[in-house]
Short mmCIF file of C-alpha atoms and ligand atoms in Angstrom, two decimals:
data_model
loop_
_atom_site.label_atom_id
_atom_site.label_comp_id
_atom_site.label_asym_id
_atom_site.label_seq_id
_atom_site.Cartn_x
_atom_site.Cartn_y
_atom_site.Cartn_z
CA MET A 3 -87.10 -36.92 -3.40
CA SER A 4 -84.97 -37.01 -0.19
CA ILE A 5 -82.31 -34.48 -0.04
CA VAL A 6 -79.13 -35.58 1.92
CA ARG A 7 -75.08 -35.37 2.16
CA ASN A 8 -74.30 -39.01 0.80
CA GLU A 9 -77.34 -42.16 -0.27
CA ASN A 10 -74.11 -44.08 -0.06
CA LEU A 11 -73.91 -44.02 3.55
CA ALA A 12 -77.79 -45.46 3.82
CA ASP A 13 -76.22 -49.50 5.12
CA ALA A 14 -74.36 -47.23 8.36
CA GLY A 15 -77.22 -45.04 9.07
CA ARG A 16 -79.56 -48.25 9.23
CA LEU A 17 -76.99 -49.70 11.42
CA LYS A 18 -77.62 -46.84 13.84
CA ILE A 19 -81.38 -46.71 13.25
CA ASP A 20 -81.75 -50.62 14.23
CA TRP A 21 -79.31 -50.43 17.18
CA ALA A 22 -81.63 -47.44 18.65
CA ARG A 23 -84.48 -49.38 17.58
CA SER A 24 -83.81 -52.47 19.87
CA TYR A 25 -83.83 -50.22 23.11
CA MET A 26 -86.60 -48.59 21.98
CA PRO A 27 -89.44 -50.76 24.02
CA VAL A 28 -92.29 -47.74 24.10
CA LEU A 29 -92.18 -47.01 20.58
CA LYS A 30 -92.50 -50.37 19.67
CA GLU A 31 -95.66 -50.70 21.87
CA ILE A 32 -97.21 -47.66 20.20
CA GLU A 33 -96.19 -48.52 16.70
CA LYS A 34 -98.32 -52.12 17.47
CA ASP A 35 -101.67 -49.54 18.00
CA PHE A 36 -100.97 -47.19 15.22
CA LYS A 37 -100.80 -50.03 12.73
CA LYS A 38 -103.46 -51.55 13.68
CA GLU A 39 -105.52 -48.16 14.18
CA LYS A 40 -103.67 -46.77 10.76
CA SER A 41 -103.71 -43.63 13.28
CA PHE A 42 -102.55 -40.66 10.81
CA GLN A 43 -104.27 -42.35 7.02
CA GLY A 44 -104.14 -40.09 4.79
CA MET A 45 -102.24 -37.65 6.63
CA SER A 46 -98.95 -35.54 6.26
CA ILE A 47 -96.51 -34.93 9.02
CA ALA A 48 -93.45 -32.26 8.99
CA MET A 49 -90.73 -32.88 11.48
CA SER A 50 -87.55 -30.62 12.64
CA ILE A 51 -85.75 -31.95 15.28
CA HIS A 52 -82.37 -33.37 15.87
CA LEU A 53 -81.69 -35.91 13.09
CA GLU A 54 -80.41 -38.99 14.66
CA ALA A 55 -81.15 -42.72 14.95
CA LYS A 56 -83.89 -42.44 17.75
CA THR A 57 -85.16 -39.37 15.70
CA ALA A 58 -85.33 -42.03 12.75
CA ASN A 59 -87.46 -44.58 14.58
CA LEU A 60 -90.30 -41.82 15.83
CA ALA A 61 -90.72 -41.04 11.81
CA LEU A 62 -90.78 -45.09 11.09
CA THR A 63 -93.54 -44.85 13.70
CA LEU A 64 -95.27 -42.32 12.66
CA ARG A 65 -95.21 -43.82 9.02
CA GLU A 66 -96.60 -47.34 10.47
CA GLY A 67 -99.57 -44.90 11.73
CA GLY A 68 -100.23 -44.44 7.71
CA ALA A 69 -99.27 -40.78 7.66
CA ASP A 70 -96.94 -39.53 5.14
CA VAL A 71 -93.50 -38.44 7.09
CA ARG A 72 -91.24 -35.31 5.68
CA VAL A 73 -87.94 -34.61 8.19
CA THR A 74 -85.80 -31.97 8.63
CA GLY A 75 -83.19 -31.13 11.04
CA CYS A 76 -83.51 -28.45 14.25
CA ASN A 77 -79.41 -28.00 14.24
CA VAL A 78 -77.01 -27.97 11.54
CA LEU A 79 -74.54 -29.67 13.63
CA SER A 80 -76.36 -32.47 15.12
CA THR A 81 -77.56 -33.31 11.92
CA GLN A 82 -75.85 -36.98 11.14
CA ASP A 83 -75.42 -37.98 7.52
CA ASP A 84 -75.99 -41.63 7.95
CA VAL A 85 -78.99 -41.96 9.60
CA CYS A 86 -80.37 -39.15 6.67
CA ALA A 87 -79.27 -41.58 4.44
CA GLY A 88 -80.71 -44.56 6.09
CA LEU A 89 -83.96 -43.20 6.71
CA ALA A 90 -84.63 -42.04 3.29
CA SER A 91 -83.45 -45.21 1.98
CA HIS A 92 -86.83 -46.76 4.23
CA GLY A 93 -88.91 -44.63 1.63
CA ILE A 94 -89.12 -41.27 4.58
CA GLU A 95 -88.56 -37.97 2.73
CA VAL A 96 -85.32 -36.04 4.36
CA PHE A 97 -83.98 -32.91 3.51
CA ALA A 98 -80.97 -32.13 6.05
CA TRP A 99 -76.94 -32.50 6.03
CA ARG A 100 -74.66 -31.78 8.84
CA GLY A 101 -73.00 -28.49 8.92
CA ALA A 102 -75.96 -26.83 6.36
CA THR A 103 -75.30 -22.79 5.81
CA GLN A 104 -78.41 -21.35 7.62
CA GLU A 105 -79.99 -20.77 4.09
CA GLU A 106 -79.38 -24.26 3.68
CA TYR A 107 -80.81 -24.92 6.95
CA GLU A 108 -83.82 -23.07 5.78
CA SER A 109 -84.29 -24.34 2.22
CA HIS A 110 -84.28 -27.67 4.03
CA LEU A 111 -87.35 -26.41 6.62
CA ILE A 112 -89.34 -25.18 3.53
CA GLU A 113 -88.95 -28.76 1.65
CA THR A 114 -90.16 -30.21 4.53
CA LEU A 115 -93.24 -27.83 4.89
CA LYS A 116 -93.76 -28.56 1.15
CA GLY A 117 -95.78 -31.66 1.93
CA HIS A 118 -98.42 -29.44 3.12
CA PRO A 119 -98.23 -31.27 6.60
CA HIS A 120 -101.87 -31.61 9.01
CA LEU A 121 -99.52 -32.08 11.70
CA ILE A 122 -95.86 -30.61 12.78
CA LEU A 123 -93.30 -31.78 15.19
CA ASP A 124 -90.95 -28.92 15.89
CA ASP A 125 -88.08 -28.60 17.98
CA GLY A 126 -87.19 -25.14 18.99
CA GLY A 127 -89.68 -23.46 17.24
CA ASP A 128 -88.11 -22.77 13.74
CA LEU A 129 -90.96 -24.63 11.47
CA MET A 130 -93.44 -22.67 13.43
CA SER A 131 -91.42 -19.18 12.49
CA LEU A 132 -91.85 -20.32 8.46
CA ILE A 133 -95.52 -20.94 8.73
CA HIS A 134 -96.37 -18.06 10.66
CA GLY A 135 -94.27 -16.08 8.17
CA ASP A 136 -93.45 -15.91 4.69
CA TYR A 137 -94.64 -19.44 4.00
CA ALA A 138 -97.79 -19.63 5.91
CA GLY A 139 -99.42 -21.14 2.43
CA LEU A 140 -97.97 -24.48 3.21
CA GLY A 141 -99.80 -24.16 6.25
CA ASP A 142 -103.25 -24.53 4.63
CA ARG A 143 -103.98 -27.85 5.77
CA LEU A 144 -102.56 -27.33 9.24
CA ILE A 145 -104.62 -28.99 12.38
CA GLY A 146 -102.11 -28.70 14.74
CA GLY A 147 -98.68 -29.89 16.15
CA THR A 148 -96.07 -30.87 18.77
CA GLU A 149 -93.29 -28.73 20.32
CA GLU A 150 -90.38 -30.56 22.00
CA THR A 151 -88.04 -28.61 23.96
CA THR A 152 -88.84 -25.84 26.59
CA THR A 153 -86.82 -22.93 24.33
CA GLY A 154 -89.60 -24.21 21.82
CA VAL A 155 -92.12 -23.66 24.49
CA HIS A 156 -91.18 -20.41 25.18
CA ARG A 157 -91.36 -19.30 21.69
CA LEU A 158 -94.95 -21.00 21.36
CA ARG A 159 -96.13 -18.60 24.33
CA LEU A 160 -94.64 -15.39 23.34
CA ARG A 161 -96.67 -16.14 20.04
CA GLU A 162 -99.81 -17.37 21.90
CA LYS A 163 -99.56 -14.66 24.03
CA SER A 164 -99.56 -11.98 21.06
CA GLY A 165 -102.70 -13.47 19.60
CA GLN A 166 -100.63 -14.77 16.61
CA LEU A 167 -100.83 -18.59 17.27
CA ARG A 168 -102.96 -20.16 13.98
CA PHE A 169 -103.31 -23.73 15.26
CA PRO A 170 -103.04 -25.48 18.66
CA MET A 171 -99.58 -26.80 19.89
CA ILE A 172 -99.17 -29.60 22.82
CA ALA A 173 -96.31 -28.53 24.70
CA VAL A 174 -94.35 -31.71 24.62
CA ASN A 175 -91.62 -30.87 26.67
CA ASP A 176 -93.97 -30.25 29.80
CA ALA A 177 -95.28 -33.90 29.97
CA ASN A 178 -93.81 -35.21 33.03
CA CYS A 179 -92.49 -37.88 30.91
CA LYS A 180 -90.46 -36.10 28.87
CA HIS A 181 -88.50 -33.26 31.21
CA LEU A 182 -88.22 -35.12 34.47
CA PHE A 183 -86.26 -38.00 32.43
CA ASP A 184 -85.04 -36.21 28.64
CA ASN A 185 -84.13 -32.47 30.41
CA ARG A 186 -82.85 -33.90 33.84
CA TYR A 187 -81.13 -37.57 33.40
CA GLY A 188 -80.98 -37.42 29.08
CA THR A 189 -78.89 -33.90 29.01
CA GLY A 190 -77.06 -34.63 32.15
CA GLN A 191 -75.11 -37.82 31.22
CA SER A 192 -75.08 -36.86 27.26
CA THR A 193 -73.73 -33.37 28.49
CA TRP A 194 -70.54 -35.27 30.40
CA SER A 195 -70.50 -37.83 28.15
CA ALA A 196 -69.91 -34.87 25.06
CA ILE A 197 -67.25 -33.37 27.44
CA LEU A 198 -65.33 -36.46 28.74
CA HIS A 199 -64.90 -37.20 24.76
CA THR A 200 -63.89 -34.31 23.39
CA THR A 201 -61.51 -32.86 26.19
CA ASN A 202 -60.19 -36.13 27.61
CA LEU A 203 -59.59 -34.31 30.99
CA LEU A 204 -60.04 -35.29 34.50
CA ILE A 205 -63.33 -33.86 35.95
CA ALA A 206 -62.93 -35.05 39.73
CA GLY A 207 -61.50 -31.76 41.71
CA LYS A 208 -62.67 -29.30 38.96
CA HIS A 209 -64.65 -26.44 39.73
CA VAL A 210 -67.73 -26.86 37.56
CA VAL A 211 -69.81 -23.52 36.64
CA VAL A 212 -73.48 -24.53 35.53
CA ALA A 213 -75.14 -21.46 34.57
CA GLY A 214 -79.26 -21.84 34.97
CA PHE A 215 -80.81 -24.79 37.70
CA GLY A 216 -83.58 -25.52 35.77
CA TRP A 217 -84.21 -29.58 34.91
CA CYS A 218 -81.47 -29.65 32.45
CA GLY A 219 -79.18 -27.66 34.73
CA ARG A 220 -80.01 -30.05 37.76
CA GLY A 221 -78.91 -33.02 35.80
CA ILE A 222 -75.92 -31.59 34.68
CA ALA A 223 -75.00 -30.44 37.89
CA MET A 224 -76.12 -33.95 39.46
CA ARG A 225 -73.70 -35.78 37.54
CA ALA A 226 -71.00 -33.19 37.98
CA LYS A 227 -70.68 -34.05 41.33
CA SER A 228 -70.95 -37.65 40.96
CA LEU A 229 -68.04 -37.41 39.38
CA GLY A 230 -66.25 -35.37 41.65
CA ALA A 231 -66.51 -32.22 40.71
CA ARG A 232 -66.77 -28.95 42.69
CA VAL A 233 -70.07 -27.81 41.28
CA ILE A 234 -70.99 -24.11 41.20
CA VAL A 235 -74.35 -22.83 40.16
CA THR A 236 -75.57 -19.49 38.63
CA GLU A 237 -78.74 -18.75 38.93
CA VAL A 238 -81.52 -15.16 38.32
CA ASP A 239 -83.97 -17.22 40.31
CA PRO A 240 -83.95 -17.41 43.91
CA VAL A 241 -86.12 -20.50 44.51
CA LYS A 242 -83.69 -21.94 42.14
CA ALA A 243 -80.42 -20.66 43.61
CA LEU A 244 -81.94 -21.92 46.77
CA GLU A 245 -82.80 -25.24 45.83
CA ALA A 246 -79.35 -25.76 44.34
CA TYR A 247 -77.42 -24.52 47.37
CA MET A 248 -79.53 -26.74 49.81
CA GLU A 249 -78.25 -29.47 47.41
CA GLY A 250 -74.99 -28.74 48.29
CA TYR A 251 -73.98 -26.92 45.72
CA ASP A 252 -71.80 -23.63 45.84
CA VAL A 253 -73.70 -20.84 44.25
CA MET A 254 -72.74 -17.33 43.11
CA SER A 255 -73.40 -14.71 40.01
CA MET A 256 -71.08 -15.34 36.96
CA ASP A 257 -69.29 -12.55 37.97
CA GLU A 258 -67.63 -14.23 40.75
CA ALA A 259 -67.77 -17.59 39.26
CA ALA A 260 -65.64 -16.44 36.38
CA ALA A 261 -62.64 -16.43 38.02
CA ILE A 262 -62.92 -20.15 39.53
CA GLY A 263 -64.44 -21.92 37.02
CA ASP A 264 -62.32 -24.90 34.77
CA ILE A 265 -65.23 -25.55 33.38
CA PHE A 266 -68.60 -23.78 32.07
CA ILE A 267 -71.66 -25.29 30.91
CA THR A 268 -74.60 -22.22 29.84
CA VAL A 269 -77.97 -24.54 30.12
CA SER A 270 -80.43 -21.37 30.88
CA GLY A 271 -82.49 -20.78 27.33
CA VAL A 272 -81.12 -17.45 27.73
CA THR A 273 -78.83 -15.09 25.70
CA ASP A 274 -75.23 -13.84 26.68
CA ILE A 275 -74.70 -15.85 30.03
CA ILE A 276 -71.27 -15.86 29.55
CA THR A 277 -69.74 -12.42 27.75
CA GLY A 278 -66.58 -10.47 27.37
CA ARG A 279 -66.96 -9.31 30.76
CA HIS A 280 -66.47 -12.87 32.37
CA MET A 281 -63.84 -14.09 29.54
CA LYS A 282 -61.48 -11.26 30.56
CA LYS A 283 -61.56 -13.22 34.25
CA MET A 284 -61.56 -16.45 33.19
CA LYS A 285 -58.44 -19.23 33.50
CA ASP A 286 -55.97 -20.12 30.92
CA GLY A 287 -57.44 -23.37 29.52
CA ALA A 288 -60.80 -22.92 30.37
CA VAL A 289 -63.40 -25.48 28.75
CA LEU A 290 -66.53 -23.44 27.91
CA CYS A 291 -70.07 -25.21 26.53
CA ASN A 292 -73.04 -24.73 26.06
CA ALA A 293 -76.41 -27.45 26.11
CA GLY A 294 -79.36 -24.66 26.09
CA HIS A 295 -81.22 -24.97 22.78
CA PHE A 296 -79.40 -22.03 21.06
CA ASP A 297 -75.56 -20.78 20.57
CA LYS A 298 -76.42 -17.94 21.91
CA GLU A 299 -75.48 -18.41 25.65
CA ILE A 300 -72.03 -18.04 25.30
CA SER A 301 -71.01 -14.29 22.94
CA LYS A 302 -68.84 -15.75 20.33
CA PRO A 303 -68.56 -12.50 18.97
CA ASP A 304 -66.94 -11.24 22.09
CA LEU A 305 -64.69 -14.55 22.32
CA GLU A 306 -63.41 -13.44 18.42
CA ALA A 307 -63.38 -9.60 19.72
CA LEU A 308 -60.82 -10.41 22.84
CA SER A 309 -58.73 -13.09 21.11
CA ASP A 310 -55.67 -12.86 18.54
CA GLU A 311 -55.80 -16.59 17.41
CA VAL A 312 -58.08 -19.15 17.18
CA CYS A 313 -57.47 -22.36 15.81
CA VAL A 314 -58.98 -26.08 16.37
CA ARG A 315 -57.14 -27.27 19.53
CA ARG A 316 -58.99 -31.13 19.11
CA PRO A 317 -61.41 -32.18 17.14
CA GLU A 318 -64.86 -29.99 17.85
CA ILE A 319 -62.81 -27.80 20.23
CA ALA A 320 -61.75 -24.23 19.16
CA GLY A 321 -59.12 -22.11 20.62
CA TYR A 322 -59.51 -18.62 21.08
CA ARG A 323 -56.13 -16.94 22.50
CA MET A 324 -56.47 -14.01 24.55
CA ARG A 325 -55.02 -11.16 23.24
CA GLY A 326 -52.31 -9.56 25.71
CA ASP A 327 -52.12 -12.34 27.71
CA GLY A 328 -52.09 -15.41 25.49
CA ARG A 329 -54.55 -17.34 27.93
CA TRP A 330 -56.56 -20.04 26.09
CA LEU A 331 -59.86 -20.11 25.95
CA ASN A 332 -61.62 -23.65 24.59
CA LEU A 333 -65.16 -23.80 22.91
CA ILE A 334 -66.72 -27.11 22.53
CA ALA A 335 -68.86 -27.61 19.50
CA GLU A 336 -69.09 -23.43 18.02
CA GLY A 337 -71.41 -23.26 21.35
CA ARG A 338 -74.19 -25.22 20.10
CA LEU A 339 -75.74 -28.05 21.97
CA VAL A 340 -72.59 -29.53 23.10
CA ASN A 341 -74.51 -33.07 23.81
CA ILE A 342 -75.72 -33.38 20.47
CA ALA A 343 -73.63 -31.19 18.11
CA ALA A 344 -70.31 -33.25 19.67
CA ASP A 345 -71.98 -36.51 20.95
CA ASN A 346 -74.80 -38.82 20.18
CA GLY A 347 -77.20 -37.01 21.90
CA HIS A 348 -79.42 -38.13 24.64
CA PRO A 349 -79.33 -42.17 25.72
CA ILE A 350 -81.66 -43.72 23.60
CA GLU A 351 -83.68 -45.22 26.53
CA ILE A 352 -84.39 -41.33 27.54
CA MET A 353 -85.81 -40.51 23.66
CA ASP A 354 -88.19 -43.74 23.76
CA LEU A 355 -89.94 -42.05 26.40
CA SER A 356 -89.84 -38.45 24.71
CA PHE A 357 -90.85 -39.81 21.54
CA GLY A 358 -93.43 -42.24 23.26
CA VAL A 359 -95.14 -38.52 24.46
CA GLN A 360 -94.59 -36.88 21.00
CA ALA A 361 -96.27 -39.97 19.10
CA GLN A 362 -99.21 -40.01 21.71
CA ALA A 363 -99.46 -36.76 21.62
CA LEU A 364 -99.53 -36.09 17.63
CA LYS A 365 -102.12 -38.71 17.70
CA TYR A 366 -104.07 -36.87 20.05
CA MET A 367 -103.77 -33.60 18.09
CA ALA A 368 -104.79 -35.97 14.53
CA GLN A 369 -108.08 -36.76 16.50
CA HIS A 370 -108.75 -33.66 18.37
CA GLY A 371 -106.85 -30.94 16.71
CA LYS A 372 -109.86 -29.59 14.71
CA GLU A 373 -111.86 -29.20 18.23
CA LEU A 374 -109.35 -27.24 19.74
CA LYS A 375 -108.69 -23.45 19.69
CA PRO A 376 -105.19 -21.90 18.69
CA GLN A 377 -103.56 -22.09 22.06
CA VAL A 378 -100.61 -24.46 23.68
CA TYR A 379 -101.87 -27.19 25.81
CA PRO A 380 -100.28 -29.01 27.92
CA ALA A 381 -100.07 -33.04 26.98
CA PRO A 382 -102.76 -34.95 28.16
CA ALA A 383 -102.26 -36.57 31.46
CA GLU A 384 -103.13 -40.48 29.67
CA ILE A 385 -100.29 -39.88 28.23
CA ASP A 386 -98.23 -39.80 30.37
CA GLU A 387 -99.22 -42.35 32.57
CA ALA A 388 -99.65 -44.91 29.15
CA VAL A 389 -95.90 -44.09 28.46
CA ALA A 390 -94.51 -44.50 31.82
CA SER A 391 -96.99 -48.00 32.32
CA PHE A 392 -95.01 -49.11 29.05
CA LYS A 393 -91.73 -48.67 29.95
CA LEU A 394 -92.23 -50.02 33.39
CA LYS A 395 -94.00 -52.86 31.62
CA SER A 396 -91.21 -53.47 29.60
CA LEU A 397 -88.79 -53.48 32.66
CA GLY A 398 -90.43 -56.24 33.99
CA ILE A 399 -92.05 -53.73 37.29
CA SER A 400 -95.47 -53.89 38.35
CA ILE A 401 -96.47 -51.29 40.74
CA SER A 402 -99.44 -51.34 43.56
CA LYS A 403 -102.76 -50.21 42.78
CA LEU A 404 -105.13 -48.28 45.11
CA THR A 405 -108.08 -50.34 46.85
CA ASP A 406 -111.36 -49.62 46.68
CA GLU A 407 -111.04 -48.65 49.99
CA GLN A 408 -107.92 -46.59 49.58
CA LYS A 409 -109.57 -44.74 47.00
CA LEU A 410 -112.88 -43.83 49.04
CA TYR A 411 -110.33 -42.70 51.65
CA ILE A 412 -108.71 -40.12 49.29
CA GLU A 413 -112.22 -39.17 47.93
CA THR A 414 -113.97 -38.39 51.23
CA PHE A 415 -110.85 -37.05 52.87
P1 LIG B 1353 -85.89 -24.12 32.67
O1 LIG B 1353 -86.72 -23.52 32.34
O2 LIG B 1353 -86.07 -25.61 33.50
O3 LIG B 1353 -84.46 -24.14 33.48
C1 LIG B 1353 -83.33 -22.97 33.06
C2 LIG B 1353 -82.98 -22.20 34.18
O4 LIG B 1353 -82.28 -21.04 33.38
C3 LIG B 1353 -84.04 -21.41 34.89
O5 LIG B 1353 -83.75 -21.98 36.44
C4 LIG B 1353 -83.54 -19.74 34.97
O6 LIG B 1353 -84.23 -19.32 36.27
C5 LIG B 1353 -82.39 -19.95 35.01
N1 LIG B 1353 -81.52 -19.28 34.16
C6 LIG B 1353 -82.45 -18.02 33.27
N2 LIG B 1353 -81.60 -16.85 33.25
C7 LIG B 1353 -80.48 -17.06 33.44
C8 LIG B 1353 -79.28 -16.33 33.75
N3 LIG B 1353 -78.84 -15.50 33.27
N4 LIG B 1353 -78.18 -17.14 34.44
C9 LIG B 1353 -78.64 -18.12 35.01
N5 LIG B 1353 -79.37 -18.81 34.67
C10 LIG B 1353 -80.76 -18.64 34.30
O7 LIG B 1353 -85.05 -24.96 31.39
P2 LIG B 1353 -84.50 -26.40 30.99
O8 LIG B 1353 -85.65 -27.29 30.73
O9 LIG B 1353 -83.50 -27.01 32.20
O10 LIG B 1353 -84.33 -25.85 29.35
C11 LIG B 1353 -82.48 -24.99 29.58
C12 LIG B 1353 -82.27 -25.02 28.13
O11 LIG B 1353 -81.66 -26.56 27.54
C13 LIG B 1353 -83.46 -24.79 27.59
O12 LIG B 1353 -82.76 -24.00 25.76
C14 LIG B 1353 -83.97 -26.01 26.46
O13 LIG B 1353 -84.46 -25.62 25.15
C15 LIG B 1353 -82.51 -26.71 26.51
N6 LIG B 1353 -82.74 -27.94 26.38
C16 LIG B 1353 -81.36 -28.55 25.97
C17 LIG B 1353 -81.36 -30.10 25.50
C18 LIG B 1353 -80.16 -30.76 25.60
O14 LIG B 1353 -80.13 -31.89 24.60
N7 LIG B 1353 -79.62 -30.20 25.63
C19 LIG B 1353 -82.73 -30.94 25.94
C20 LIG B 1353 -83.82 -30.21 26.74
C21 LIG B 1353 -83.83 -28.87 26.80
#
């Protein structure tokens, strides 16, 4: 039995799910195969991932392949209660609500694992932590799984290195059809969508500080520039820092940027990017937000320690008044993934690609997981090619093909 906030929201949730579905041609194409082949017949799949309309369509696609699917969220603020109710009304078992406490969140993860899954789909690594800890017994049928995001892949690799990984996992994040589009264009657009609608501020002319120039940071900086911002990048990797410089951005340390920035966006996947030391230098009215996986990039304990008043300044924005000088520092969505916690997450077409990779990677794991060692694997290149080809076909775009002579030229060159 599903555990959702309010079953009466099912109609609103189904509307959202249907809207998303009509812009997901890749998943629809994959669903046709799953239906025919019954790729997951007799299998149970546990999913922990941002629970909104696009994800609901992935769960439904997997179900069409014969899977028994159980779903929970991976972040308490990204779960949408109407979508949960809508998905549950489609007969999928859902365990989640927005704003769950840490305890409730964990109990939802455990409920999801109670189906004794054959496959897991994780986003950030919380399911994996339970299955490698106190709830190892619920993983007795596990063949393998997939991981959606950079931080989760990082955690997986640490587990693999320490020899603790129990079953094979595919790093979906590292597939080209995932990070090239999702991390870059998806996070780029949706982070700005969240900032624009929560703050209602003008971006043109403002100093925007992007901390981390990885795939997500590149997208966020690119879109900031197109909105007319003066973009500052902070990095620890000299190559990425140089790349940012050559893209035309100012590059400096956070210690220097702190006094200049109007809007700060952390997206490094690392903790304590903005701490009290930086907050003390920031301008009155500075806006802070995070697009990295965990809410640890901006130190909330430091914000609290430095302030004498905390209040809601707009929906989703907490104002912290700095003790002594009365400056307001404004934090969006509690420092959690801003694009998902304070907006609708990635655009639908982007998630169609990411979930196309997810669905195909799970099918691959269902077929080959038993032959694989407990390691972290890249998604096979054919998956990237298939997903990109489905998408191009849906756009009516045909591309050139290598002639036999050209193939020979490449092979013998
Ligand atoms: P990435 O590994 O490509 O980039 C991270 C960058 O941060 C690297 O260039 C690294 O050198 C830099 N960095 C590390 N420590 C730093 C520091 N102290 N100061 C400045 N820069 C620092 O990772 P990617 O794919 O860009 O992901 C970043 C985070 O965003 C991860 O936590 C990931 O899980 C998350 N993510 C969020 C999404 C969203 O929807 N908001 C979507 C996809 C990923």
